[in-house]
Amino acid sequence: MTAPMTETNTQNLASYNFAYLDEQTKRMIRRAILKGIAIPGYQVPFASREMPMPYGWGTGGVQVTAAIIGRDDVLKVIDQGADDTTNAVSIRAFFAKTAGVATTTATPDATIIQTRHRIPETPLHAGQVLVYQVPIPEPLRFLEPRETETRKMHALEEYGLMHVKLYEDIARNGRIATTYAYPVKVEGRYVMDPSPTPKFDNPKMHQSEALQLFGAGREKRIYAVPPHTNVVSLDFEDHPFEIQHFTEPCALCGAEQVYLDEVVLDDKGGRMFVCSDTHHCESRRAEGHRGALLGDEPVVEKEAAI
Amino acid sequence: MAHSTPAASIYEGGFADPVGASQTVFRALMDAMARPGTVHALPAVTAPPAPLTASASALIATLADADTPVWLDPALTKTNAIKDWIVFHTGAPITAYQSEAAFAVVAAPQSLSALNGFSLGTQEFPDRSTSVILQVTTLTEGVALTLEGPGIKDRTTLAPAPMPQHFSEQWMANRQAFPRGIDLILAGPGSVAAMPRSTRLIRKEA
Amino acid sequence: MYVAVKGGEAAIANAHRLLAARRRGDADVPGLTLDQIAGQLSLAVDRVMGEGSLYDPELAALAIKQARGDLIEAVFLLRAYRTTLPRFGHSEPVDTGAMLVERRISAVYKDLPGGQLLGPTFDYTHRLLDPELAGDEPLDAPEMAADTGERVIRVSDILGDEGLIEDDPATDASRPVADITRTPMEFPMERDARLQTLARGDEGFLLALAYSTQRGYARSHPFAGEIRIGEVDVEVMIPELGFAVVIGRVKLTECQMVNQFKGSTKAPPQFTRGYGLVFGQAERKAMAMSLCDRALRASELGEDIVAPAQDEEFVLSHCDNVQSTGFVEHLKLPHYVDFQAELDLVRRMRAEHFARTEGDTPADGAAREAAE
């Protein structure tokens, strides 16, 4: 078993299959994806592999993308809504290298969008697949740490604990104090974790035109929401679900009704709010929309070339 | 690379480009499963012994391997050719028991006795169920089925033939077992459609 | 005017160039060769092979070199490579009774057939730094016994012949052997999957849990029945030939822990087993593994589950250091979108809090917040 460190060994290290994963692994993941689509919101266990990036850094999403991607796909990768965050850059480069596919930052041009923590502002269209990176797929995990127990709860459709938790929030804080990874019910059956997207994005999951796939590598689960599927955020009659509202528009493109990042400008309390979705912001500016703090020159595009 | 003639031996007629072909076939199937009732083109990438069809064999070659027992209906087991072809090209074990099968391939849907003989999975693990591939001669010219459910905007129709007897009743029973249940993959000529267990069949009021 | 930070790709490339330079260190000092690492840091190599679950000293040495000596990073590198290899099948169970032992000790007998063999151990060394090692002084050649080719009887077999220790748990031979690299975890976990999980579990994590059982958190009254280190043949059954062929040899450390057991409703009074088996020379890990294995057999033996080491889901879900390090370290990825959502909530709740509090108007509250 002790193989000498030969030339062949080193050469083998450099040769990987299309989209990195071997075909047997892809088949296993593809079978899990099909089951996930057939049972919307149910977490399908799959034999997640070690990936060349750490667990917790998108290995589930990367495995799902690797299993579905083809030579003609156009891939977009975002983290925090941005195409230029380091981990998004890294994952995009991984697929550009291992699959040789075209990449884009333009939401409408992508056939596969892998995301961490956001859903693009531009509505998705039929034929697109949104792949979520999921850290903890089990919505009940923080109420019950045991897999054996949570599995039973899903089997029996016993979600009382989740409602109790949300109601305790209301009793203590006067509102549901969950701002992201806000649990949803899919097609009236499974309670599902939408991944740590802000609850602002939850309504975008409902009756989406796109197929939504979720990959949790470390926890070894895949789940799915087909297009045109009911995805309802849990709430109470007297405390209906509501999303975040920002008091001011994006300082760069003037957009309203979008999710904004707070950017600290100085140490004197100066701050501004800008679109978290960088592509949405850039395309609005290209169309001539201007926010309060955008200068006269389109400096941002020049900077991007550096 | 398309094959036009059936395989002369069981060693022929597999994927010429396993990576590209299986990805193309899978994406067609994934889209079909995500949008029940829609018909997706399948490329001619396999040439199996008859009566296994090109599309059914492309699907099984894409999905099955040593980890997934495959059940074949009597129409496919008259000779050993199809069994041998599947074993050679996928490594999947062939099982005589419907309830053990991860995949089933059915060449004569009209003779299939009961859908609930397959594994429906368990309440805890509903994914441990059989995916049933039905070979059909058409997806558009049979008796129209009206479908609704996840993946379908409002309603849609699909008209596969031939289909198992008493299909409406059988499918409603399958739907009753949700989240347990089988998923149907309909392999038409050069095309594929699907009815996952989440799909509801709407009875036409007379 | 505000300009968004761009250029992630260039920043990453720069960081990696700096990493490469830092890894190499002073270029005037000769670079480490893989032979040096495999030969002189062999216990590090063994640990990386064990937790990386790939027996290949040269690749493990490469991983250690590439990881700048960070062993968990090296384990990760080896795992990420291992997972791309095709799985051809599985070996026959290795026969540790036929091991060519380099070290073999038992704490439960003064002497026994095959003898006590100390081997290359740190035990009984005085932990005094040796300045001579700063150089490369020649060493006295060690004295080696001739290989007699005789089987060295296992202590557990001595006890087993008298019925004093439970039999090895019977396994259902018709069931395929578990492979935790190919199937997701499922609880309750069968013994084969549990031992595989422990075998590649983090040494430090298992060590601490094993220690906790000695301090009363699920005490198991353990005795080190036997520890043996040496090489065994690996055999693979070739169906076409109808018999098994040797495909190579691996060095293993095996620990059989013998635990006092008073009996329960499920089992008569007898000694019970805790088992550890690890690639390479990894005695601490094998001992810790055997204590954890015994603790995790609590429900099988009808014992109350009262301590962390007995908690199957807790131990087995958290012992993998590649998973643990990934998820702990992922906290350094940007989380500002979710943090924004929390900021918004905390601000609103604080405003309401100060509105309710006497003498503090919301404006005061906001002013105070800004001043903080």
JSON list of N, CA and C in Angstrom, two decimals, chain B residues 45-79:
[
{"chain": "B", "resi": 45, "resn": "VAL", "atom": "N", "xyz": [-27.69, 8.88, -26.96]},
{"chain": "B", "resi": 45, "resn": "VAL", "atom": "CA", "xyz": [-26.30, 8.66, -26.55]},
{"chain": "B", "resi": 45, "resn": "VAL", "atom": "C", "xyz": [-26.02, 7.20, -26.21]},
{"chain": "B", "resi": 46, "resn": "THR", "atom": "N", "xyz": [-27.04, 6.35, -26.27]},
{"chain": "B", "resi": 46, "resn": "THR", "atom": "CA", "xyz": [-26.84, 4.94, -25.98]},
{"chain": "B", "resi": 46, "resn": "THR", "atom": "C", "xyz": [-27.57, 4.11, -27.04]},
{"chain": "B", "resi": 47, "resn": "ALA", "atom": "N", "xyz": [-27.15, 2.87, -27.20]},
{"chain": "B", "resi": 47, "resn": "ALA", "atom": "CA", "xyz": [-27.82, 1.96, -28.13]},
{"chain": "B", "resi": 47, "resn": "ALA", "atom": "C", "xyz": [-27.91, 0.58, -27.47]},
{"chain": "B", "resi": 48, "resn": "PRO", "atom": "N", "xyz": [-28.92, 0.39, -26.65]},
{"chain": "B", "resi": 48, "resn": "PRO", "atom": "CA", "xyz": [-29.03, -0.85, -25.89]},
{"chain": "B", "resi": 48, "resn": "PRO", "atom": "C", "xyz": [-29.72, -1.94, -26.71]},
{"chain": "B", "resi": 49, "resn": "PRO", "atom": "N", "xyz": [-29.67, -3.18, -26.24]},
{"chain": "B", "resi": 49, "resn": "PRO", "atom": "CA", "xyz": [-30.44, -4.24, -26.90]},
{"chain": "B", "resi": 49, "resn": "PRO", "atom": "C", "xyz": [-31.94, -3.99, -26.72]},
{"chain": "B", "resi": 50, "resn": "ALA", "atom": "N", "xyz": [-32.75, -4.30, -27.74]},
{"chain": "B", "resi": 50, "resn": "ALA", "atom": "CA", "xyz": [-34.20, -4.16, -27.63]},
{"chain": "B", "resi": 50, "resn": "ALA", "atom": "C", "xyz": [-34.72, -5.19, -26.62]},
{"chain": "B", "resi": 51, "resn": "PRO", "atom": "N", "xyz": [-35.83, -4.94, -25.96]},
{"chain": "B", "resi": 51, "resn": "PRO", "atom": "CA", "xyz": [-36.72, -3.79, -26.13]},
{"chain": "B", "resi": 51, "resn": "PRO", "atom": "C", "xyz": [-36.38, -2.61, -25.22]},
{"chain": "B", "resi": 52, "resn": "LEU", "atom": "N", "xyz": [-35.22, -2.60, -24.59]},
{"chain": "B", "resi": 52, "resn": "LEU", "atom": "CA", "xyz": [-34.83, -1.41, -23.82]},
{"chain": "B", "resi": 52, "resn": "LEU", "atom": "C", "xyz": [-34.64, -0.27, -24.82]},
{"chain": "B", "resi": 53, "resn": "THR", "atom": "N", "xyz": [-35.23, 0.88, -24.52]},
{"chain": "B", "resi": 53, "resn": "THR", "atom": "CA", "xyz": [-35.14, 1.98, -25.49]},
{"chain": "B", "resi": 53, "resn": "THR", "atom": "C", "xyz": [-33.92, 2.84, -25.20]},
{"chain": "B", "resi": 54, "resn": "ALA", "atom": "N", "xyz": [-33.59, 3.65, -26.22]},
{"chain": "B", "resi": 54, "resn": "ALA", "atom": "CA", "xyz": [-32.42, 4.54, -26.07]},
{"chain": "B", "resi": 54, "resn": "ALA", "atom": "C", "xyz": [-32.61, 5.48, -24.90]},
{"chain": "B", "resi": 55, "resn": "SER", "atom": "N", "xyz": [-33.82, 6.04, -24.75]},
{"chain": "B", "resi": 55, "resn": "SER", "atom": "CA", "xyz": [-33.98, 7.04, -23.70]},
{"chain": "B", "resi": 55, "resn": "SER", "atom": "C", "xyz": [-33.97, 6.39, -22.31]},
{"chain": "B", "resi": 56, "resn": "ALA", "atom": "N", "xyz": [-34.65, 5.24, -22.18]},
{"chain": "B", "resi": 56, "resn": "ALA", "atom": "CA", "xyz": [-34.64, 4.57, -20.86]},
{"chain": "B", "resi": 56, "resn": "ALA", "atom": "C", "xyz": [-33.23, 4.14, -20.50]},
{"chain": "B", "resi": 57, "resn": "SER", "atom": "N", "xyz": [-32.48, 3.65, -21.51]},
{"chain": "B", "resi": 57, "resn": "SER", "atom": "CA", "xyz": [-31.13, 3.19, -21.20]},
{"chain": "B", "resi": 57, "resn": "SER", "atom": "C", "xyz": [-30.21, 4.35, -20.89]},
{"chain": "B", "resi": 58, "resn": "ALA", "atom": "N", "xyz": [-30.42, 5.49, -21.55]},
{"chain": "B", "resi": 58, "resn": "ALA", "atom": "CA", "xyz": [-29.60, 6.67, -21.23]},
{"chain": "B", "resi": 58, "resn": "ALA", "atom": "C", "xyz": [-29.86, 7.10, -19.79]},
{"chain": "B", "resi": 59, "resn": "LEU", "atom": "N", "xyz": [-31.11, 7.04, -19.37]},
{"chain": "B", "resi": 59, "resn": "LEU", "atom": "CA", "xyz": [-31.45, 7.43, -17.99]},
{"chain": "B", "resi": 59, "resn": "LEU", "atom": "C", "xyz": [-30.82, 6.48, -16.99]},
{"chain": "B", "resi": 60, "resn": "ILE", "atom": "N", "xyz": [-30.91, 5.19, -17.25]},
{"chain": "B", "resi": 60, "resn": "ILE", "atom": "CA", "xyz": [-30.39, 4.23, -16.27]},
{"chain": "B", "resi": 60, "resn": "ILE", "atom": "C", "xyz": [-28.86, 4.31, -16.25]},
{"chain": "B", "resi": 61, "resn": "ALA", "atom": "N", "xyz": [-28.25, 4.55, -17.42]},
{"chain": "B", "resi": 61, "resn": "ALA", "atom": "CA", "xyz": [-26.79, 4.68, -17.45]},
{"chain": "B", "resi": 61, "resn": "ALA", "atom": "C", "xyz": [-26.33, 5.94, -16.72]},
{"chain": "B", "resi": 62, "resn": "THR", "atom": "N", "xyz": [-27.20, 6.94, -16.70]},
{"chain": "B", "resi": 62, "resn": "THR", "atom": "CA", "xyz": [-26.87, 8.18, -16.01]},
{"chain": "B", "resi": 62, "resn": "THR", "atom": "C", "xyz": [-27.02, 8.03, -14.49]},
{"chain": "B", "resi": 63, "resn": "LEU", "atom": "N", "xyz": [-28.00, 7.25, -14.07]},
{"chain": "B", "resi": 63, "resn": "LEU", "atom": "CA", "xyz": [-28.38, 7.25, -12.66]},
{"chain": "B", "resi": 63, "resn": "LEU", "atom": "C", "xyz": [-27.84, 6.07, -11.86]},
{"chain": "B", "resi": 64, "resn": "ALA", "atom": "N", "xyz": [-27.71, 4.92, -12.48]},
{"chain": "B", "resi": 64, "resn": "ALA", "atom": "CA", "xyz": [-27.45, 3.70, -11.70]},
{"chain": "B", "resi": 64, "resn": "ALA", "atom": "C", "xyz": [-25.97, 3.40, -11.60]},
{"chain": "B", "resi": 65, "resn": "ASP", "atom": "N", "xyz": [-25.57, 2.79, -10.50]},
{"chain": "B", "resi": 65, "resn": "ASP", "atom": "CA", "xyz": [-24.23, 2.25, -10.36]},
{"chain": "B", "resi": 65, "resn": "ASP", "atom": "C", "xyz": [-24.26, 1.17, -9.28]},
{"chain": "B", "resi": 66, "resn": "ALA", "atom": "N", "xyz": [-23.09, 0.77, -8.83]},
{"chain": "B", "resi": 66, "resn": "ALA", "atom": "CA", "xyz": [-23.00, -0.37, -7.91]},
{"chain": "B", "resi": 66, "resn": "ALA", "atom": "C", "xyz": [-23.82, -0.16, -6.63]},
{"chain": "B", "resi": 67, "resn": "ASP", "atom": "N", "xyz": [-24.13, 1.09, -6.31]},
{"chain": "B", "resi": 67, "resn": "ASP", "atom": "CA", "xyz": [-24.88, 1.37, -5.08]},
{"chain": "B", "resi": 67, "resn": "ASP", "atom": "C", "xyz": [-26.40, 1.28, -5.25]},
{"chain": "B", "resi": 68, "resn": "THR", "atom": "N", "xyz": [-26.87, 1.04, -6.47]},
{"chain": "B", "resi": 68, "resn": "THR", "atom": "CA", "xyz": [-28.32, 1.14, -6.72]},
{"chain": "B", "resi": 68, "resn": "THR", "atom": "C", "xyz": [-28.86, -0.11, -7.41]},
{"chain": "B", "resi": 69, "resn": "PRO", "atom": "N", "xyz": [-29.49, -1.01, -6.67]},
{"chain": "B", "resi": 69, "resn": "PRO", "atom": "CA", "xyz": [-30.10, -2.18, -7.30]},
{"chain": "B", "resi": 69, "resn": "PRO", "atom": "C", "xyz": [-31.18, -1.77, -8.31]},
{"chain": "B", "resi": 70, "resn": "VAL", "atom": "N", "xyz": [-31.21, -2.47, -9.43]},
{"chain": "B", "resi": 70, "resn": "VAL", "atom": "CA", "xyz": [-32.16, -2.16, -10.50]},
{"chain": "B", "resi": 70, "resn": "VAL", "atom": "C", "xyz": [-33.10, -3.35, -10.69]},
{"chain": "B", "resi": 71, "resn": "TRP", "atom": "N", "xyz": [-34.38, -3.06, -10.79]},
{"chain": "B", "resi": 71, "resn": "TRP", "atom": "CA", "xyz": [-35.38, -4.09, -11.07]},
{"chain": "B", "resi": 71, "resn": "TRP", "atom": "C", "xyz": [-35.86, -3.92, -12.50]},
{"chain": "B", "resi": 72, "resn": "LEU", "atom": "N", "xyz": [-36.00, -5.03, -13.21]},
{"chain": "B", "resi": 72, "resn": "LEU", "atom": "CA", "xyz": [-36.46, -4.99, -14.60]},
{"chain": "B", "resi": 72, "resn": "LEU", "atom": "C", "xyz": [-37.78, -5.74, -14.71]},
{"chain": "B", "resi": 73, "resn": "ASP", "atom": "N", "xyz": [-38.69, -5.20, -15.51]},
{"chain": "B", "resi": 73, "resn": "ASP", "atom": "CA", "xyz": [-39.98, -5.89, -15.64]},
{"chain": "B", "resi": 73, "resn": "ASP", "atom": "C", "xyz": [-39.82, -7.11, -16.55]},
{"chain": "B", "resi": 74, "resn": "PRO", "atom": "N", "xyz": [-40.81, -8.02, -16.54]},
{"chain": "B", "resi": 74, "resn": "PRO", "atom": "CA", "xyz": [-40.67, -9.28, -17.30]},
{"chain": "B", "resi": 74, "resn": "PRO", "atom": "C", "xyz": [-40.35, -9.05, -18.77]},
{"chain": "B", "resi": 75, "resn": "ALA", "atom": "N", "xyz": [-40.86, -7.97, -19.34]},
{"chain": "B", "resi": 75, "resn": "ALA", "atom": "CA", "xyz": [-40.59, -7.71, -20.76]},
{"chain": "B", "resi": 75, "resn": "ALA", "atom": "C", "xyz": [-39.10, -7.51, -21.02]},
{"chain": "B", "resi": 76, "resn": "LEU", "atom": "N", "xyz": [-38.37, -7.12, -19.99]},
{"chain": "B", "resi": 76, "resn": "LEU", "atom": "CA", "xyz": [-36.93, -6.85, -20.17]},
{"chain": "B", "resi": 76, "resn": "LEU", "atom": "C", "xyz": [-36.06, -8.03, -19.75]},
{"chain": "B", "resi": 77, "resn": "THR", "atom": "N", "xyz": [-36.68, -9.05, -19.18]},
{"chain": "B", "resi": 77, "resn": "THR", "atom": "CA", "xyz": [-35.87, -10.16, -18.68]},
{"chain": "B", "resi": 77, "resn": "THR", "atom": "C", "xyz": [-36.12, -11.46, -19.45]},
{"chain": "B", "resi": 78, "resn": "LYS", "atom": "N", "xyz": [-36.74, -11.34, -20.63]},
{"chain": "B", "resi": 78, "resn": "LYS", "atom": "CA", "xyz": [-36.97, -12.55, -21.44]},
{"chain": "B", "resi": 78, "resn": "LYS", "atom": "C", "xyz": [-35.65, -13.18, -21.84]},
{"chain": "B", "resi": 79, "resn": "THR", "atom": "N", "xyz": [-34.67, -12.32, -22.14]},
{"chain": "B", "resi": 79, "resn": "THR", "atom": "CA", "xyz": [-33.31, -12.83, -22.37]},
{"chain": "B", "resi": 79, "resn": "THR", "atom": "C", "xyz": [-32.40, -12.13, -21.37]}
]
